[in-house]
CSV table of C-alpha atoms in Angstrom, one decimal:
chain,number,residue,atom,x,y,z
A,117,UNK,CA,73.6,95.9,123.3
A,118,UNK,CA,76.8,94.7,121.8
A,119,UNK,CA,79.7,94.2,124.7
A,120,UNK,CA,83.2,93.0,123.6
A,121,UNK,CA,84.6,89.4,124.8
A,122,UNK,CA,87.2,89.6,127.1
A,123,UNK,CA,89.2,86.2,126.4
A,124,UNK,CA,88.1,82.9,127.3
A,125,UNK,CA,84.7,80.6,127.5
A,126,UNK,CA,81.3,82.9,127.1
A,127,UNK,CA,77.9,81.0,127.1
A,128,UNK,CA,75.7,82.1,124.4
A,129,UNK,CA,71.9,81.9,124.1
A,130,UNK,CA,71.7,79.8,120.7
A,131,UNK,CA,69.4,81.7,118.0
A,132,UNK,CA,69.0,85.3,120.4
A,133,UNK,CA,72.8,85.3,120.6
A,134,UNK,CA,75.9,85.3,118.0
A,135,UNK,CA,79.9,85.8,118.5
A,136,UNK,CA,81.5,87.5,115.5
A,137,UNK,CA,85.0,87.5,115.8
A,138,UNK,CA,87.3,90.4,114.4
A,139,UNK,CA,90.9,90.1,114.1
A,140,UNK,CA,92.3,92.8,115.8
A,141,UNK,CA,96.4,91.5,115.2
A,142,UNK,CA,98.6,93.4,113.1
A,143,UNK,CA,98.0,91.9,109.4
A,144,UNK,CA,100.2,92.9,106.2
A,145,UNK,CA,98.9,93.6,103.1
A,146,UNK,CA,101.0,93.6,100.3
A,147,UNK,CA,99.1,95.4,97.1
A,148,UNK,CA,99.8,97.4,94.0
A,149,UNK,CA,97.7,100.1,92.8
A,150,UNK,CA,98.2,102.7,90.0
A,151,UNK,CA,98.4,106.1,90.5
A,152,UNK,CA,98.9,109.3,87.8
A,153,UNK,CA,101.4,111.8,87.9
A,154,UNK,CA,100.9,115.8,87.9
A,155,UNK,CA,101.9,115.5,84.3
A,156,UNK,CA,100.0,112.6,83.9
A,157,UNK,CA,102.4,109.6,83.7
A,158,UNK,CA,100.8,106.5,84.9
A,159,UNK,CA,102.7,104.7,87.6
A,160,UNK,CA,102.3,101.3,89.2
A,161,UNK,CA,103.1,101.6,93.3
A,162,UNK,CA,103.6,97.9,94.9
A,163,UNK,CA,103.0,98.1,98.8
A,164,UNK,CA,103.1,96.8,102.1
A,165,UNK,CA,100.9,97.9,104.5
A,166,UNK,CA,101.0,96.5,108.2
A,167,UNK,CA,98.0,97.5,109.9
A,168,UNK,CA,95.7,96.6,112.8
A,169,UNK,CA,92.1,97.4,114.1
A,170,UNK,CA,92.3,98.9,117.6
A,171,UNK,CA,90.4,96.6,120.1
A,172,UNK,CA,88.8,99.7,121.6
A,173,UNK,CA,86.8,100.3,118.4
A,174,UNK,CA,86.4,96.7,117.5
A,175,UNK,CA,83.1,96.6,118.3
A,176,UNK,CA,82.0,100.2,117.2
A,177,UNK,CA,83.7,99.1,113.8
A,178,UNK,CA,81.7,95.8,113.7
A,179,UNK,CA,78.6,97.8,114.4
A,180,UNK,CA,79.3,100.7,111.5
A,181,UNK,CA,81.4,99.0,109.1
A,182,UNK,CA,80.8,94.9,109.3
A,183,UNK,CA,83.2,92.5,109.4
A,184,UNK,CA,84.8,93.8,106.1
A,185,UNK,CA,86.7,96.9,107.5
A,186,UNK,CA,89.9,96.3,106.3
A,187,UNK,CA,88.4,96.4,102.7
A,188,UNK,CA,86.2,99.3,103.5
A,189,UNK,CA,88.6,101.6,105.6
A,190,UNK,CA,91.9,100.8,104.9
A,191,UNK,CA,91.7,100.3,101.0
A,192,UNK,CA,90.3,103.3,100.6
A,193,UNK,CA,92.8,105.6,102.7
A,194,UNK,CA,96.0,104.0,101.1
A,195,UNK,CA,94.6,104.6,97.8
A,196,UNK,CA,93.5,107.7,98.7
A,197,UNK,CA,97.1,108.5,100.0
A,198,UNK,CA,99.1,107.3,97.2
A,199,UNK,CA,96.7,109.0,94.5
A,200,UNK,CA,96.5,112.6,96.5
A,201,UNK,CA,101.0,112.7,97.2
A,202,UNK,CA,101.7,110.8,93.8
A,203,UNK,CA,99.3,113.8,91.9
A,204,UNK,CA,102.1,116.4,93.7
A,205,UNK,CA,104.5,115.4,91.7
A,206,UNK,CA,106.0,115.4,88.1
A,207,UNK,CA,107.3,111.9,87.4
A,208,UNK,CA,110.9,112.5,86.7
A,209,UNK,CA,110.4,114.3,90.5
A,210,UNK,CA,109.4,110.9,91.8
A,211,UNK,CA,112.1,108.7,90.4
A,212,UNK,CA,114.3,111.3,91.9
A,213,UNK,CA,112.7,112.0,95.5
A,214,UNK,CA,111.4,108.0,95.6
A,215,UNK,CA,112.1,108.1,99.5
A,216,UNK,CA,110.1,111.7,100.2
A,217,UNK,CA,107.5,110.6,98.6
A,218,UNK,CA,107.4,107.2,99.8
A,219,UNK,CA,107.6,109.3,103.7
A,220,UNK,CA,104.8,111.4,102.6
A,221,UNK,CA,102.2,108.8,101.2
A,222,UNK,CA,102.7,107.1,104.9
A,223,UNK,CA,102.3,110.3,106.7
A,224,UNK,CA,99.5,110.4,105.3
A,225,UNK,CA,98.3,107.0,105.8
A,226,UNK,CA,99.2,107.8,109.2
A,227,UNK,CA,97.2,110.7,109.8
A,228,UNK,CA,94.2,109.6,108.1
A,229,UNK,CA,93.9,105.6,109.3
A,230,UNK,CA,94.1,106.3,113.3
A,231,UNK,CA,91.0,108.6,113.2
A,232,UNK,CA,89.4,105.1,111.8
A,233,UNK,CA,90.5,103.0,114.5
A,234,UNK,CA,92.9,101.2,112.4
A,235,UNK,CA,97.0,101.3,114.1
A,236,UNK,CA,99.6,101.3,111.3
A,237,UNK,CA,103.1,100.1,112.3
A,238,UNK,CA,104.7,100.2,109.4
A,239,UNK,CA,104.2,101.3,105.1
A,240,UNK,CA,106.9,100.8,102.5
A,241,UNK,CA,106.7,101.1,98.6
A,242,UNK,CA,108.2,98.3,97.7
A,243,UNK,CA,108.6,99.4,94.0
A,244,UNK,CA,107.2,102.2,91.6
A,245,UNK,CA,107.5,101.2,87.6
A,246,UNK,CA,106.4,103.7,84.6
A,247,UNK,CA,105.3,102.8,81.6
A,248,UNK,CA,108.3,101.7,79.1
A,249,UNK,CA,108.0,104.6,76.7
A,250,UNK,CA,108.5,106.9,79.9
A,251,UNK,CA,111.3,105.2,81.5
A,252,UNK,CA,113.0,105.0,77.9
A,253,UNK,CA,112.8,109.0,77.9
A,254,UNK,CA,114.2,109.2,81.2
A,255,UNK,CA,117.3,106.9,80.4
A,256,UNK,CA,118.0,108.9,77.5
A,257,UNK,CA,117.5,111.7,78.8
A,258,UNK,CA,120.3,111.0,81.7
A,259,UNK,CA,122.6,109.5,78.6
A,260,UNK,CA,122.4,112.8,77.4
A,261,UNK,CA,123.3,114.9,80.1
A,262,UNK,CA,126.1,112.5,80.7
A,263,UNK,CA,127.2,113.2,77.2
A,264,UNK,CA,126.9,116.4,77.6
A,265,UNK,CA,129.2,116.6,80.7
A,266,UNK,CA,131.7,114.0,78.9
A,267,UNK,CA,132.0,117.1,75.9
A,268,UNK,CA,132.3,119.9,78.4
A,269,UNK,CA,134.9,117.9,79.9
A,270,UNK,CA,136.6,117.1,76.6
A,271,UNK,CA,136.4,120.9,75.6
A,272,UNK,CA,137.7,121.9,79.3
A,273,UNK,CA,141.0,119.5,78.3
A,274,UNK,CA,141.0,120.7,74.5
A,275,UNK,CA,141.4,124.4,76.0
A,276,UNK,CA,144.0,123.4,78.7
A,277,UNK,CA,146.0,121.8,76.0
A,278,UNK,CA,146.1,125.1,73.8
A,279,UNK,CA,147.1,127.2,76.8
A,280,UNK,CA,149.7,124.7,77.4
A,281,UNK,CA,151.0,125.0,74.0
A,282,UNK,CA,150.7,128.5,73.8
A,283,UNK,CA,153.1,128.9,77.2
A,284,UNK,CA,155.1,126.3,75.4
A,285,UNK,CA,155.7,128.3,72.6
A,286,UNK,CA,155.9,131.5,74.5
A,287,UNK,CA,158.5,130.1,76.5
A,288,UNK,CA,159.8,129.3,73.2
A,289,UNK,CA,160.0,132.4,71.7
A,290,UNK,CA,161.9,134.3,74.9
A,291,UNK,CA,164.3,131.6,74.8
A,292,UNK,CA,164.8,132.1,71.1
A,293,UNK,CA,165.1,135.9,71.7
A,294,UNK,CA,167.5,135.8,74.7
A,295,UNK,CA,169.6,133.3,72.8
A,296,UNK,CA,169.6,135.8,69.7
A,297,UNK,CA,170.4,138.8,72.2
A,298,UNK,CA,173.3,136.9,73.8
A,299,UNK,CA,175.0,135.9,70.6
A,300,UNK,CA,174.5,139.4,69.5
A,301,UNK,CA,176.4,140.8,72.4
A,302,UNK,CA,179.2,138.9,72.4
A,303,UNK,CA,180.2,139.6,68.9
């Protein structure tokens, strides 16, 4: 039968008996994986994962896992995570809504890493990066809409101008006319 160690000095029966000793602190693990869009850009996610093995399952971890869980069970779930939220989403979405989805890939680390035994404190994407040709697209893209506004704006001005002149000339023209009517009638 394997008991946890509560802390301190345990005598062991040499070649019948071994201590394996699992970390059960909160560790960070800072990673990047890739990850493809729903229309199929590829992105690279950087990460940091703070995470810790619950002492209450340390030993039923040990006995169905090994001493590699964190490679085994947390790996796994993350990539899972970031794959399954990051495939919900076009890319331009993702450059847009970086902090939803950064919320939704650790909810779901969240819900999926507890039922494992593993705590998670805290997750943040650090960064996302596309590939050049697709970050290229998207500036231009957003220099083109700001063109775009910077001509609707120039034609909103053009047209203010022309009513301007037009009430100018308008005004003009009465003037003219009352001018004309009041030299009339005084001759």
């Amino acid at each position: 039968s394997v008991e946890p160690l509560s802390p301190g000095l345990h005598w062991t029966i040499p070649f019948v008996q071994d201590i394996v000793e699992i970390n059960v602190q909160t560790q960070k693990w800072d990673a990047k994986t890739s990850a493809y869009t729903k229309d199929v850009q590829q992105a690279e996610v950087e990460f940091t994962l703070n995470y810790g093995l619950d002492s209450r399952v340390a030993v039923n971890t040990f006995v169905t896992v090994g001493t590699e869980w964190q490679s085994k069970l947390v790996g796994q779930v993350v990539s899972e995570s970031i794959e399954g939220v990051f495939g919900q989403y076009n890319a331009v979405d993702i450059v847009a809504r970086r902090e939803e989805v950064a919320r939704k890939i650790e909810s779901s680390i969240r819900g999926k890493l507890p039922t494992r035994g593993v705590s998670v404190p805290d997750f943040q994407v650090r960064n996302i990066d596309f590939a050049a040709a697709f970050e290229k697209s998207v500036e231009a893209k957003v220099i083109a809409e700001q063109d775009a506004i910077r001509e609707k704006n120039q034609t909103v001005q053009i047209e203010e101008q022309a009513r301007q002149k037009v009430a100018t000339a308008k005004g003009d023209a009465e003037a003219t006319l009352l001018r004309a009517k009041s030299e009339a009638e005084s001759i």
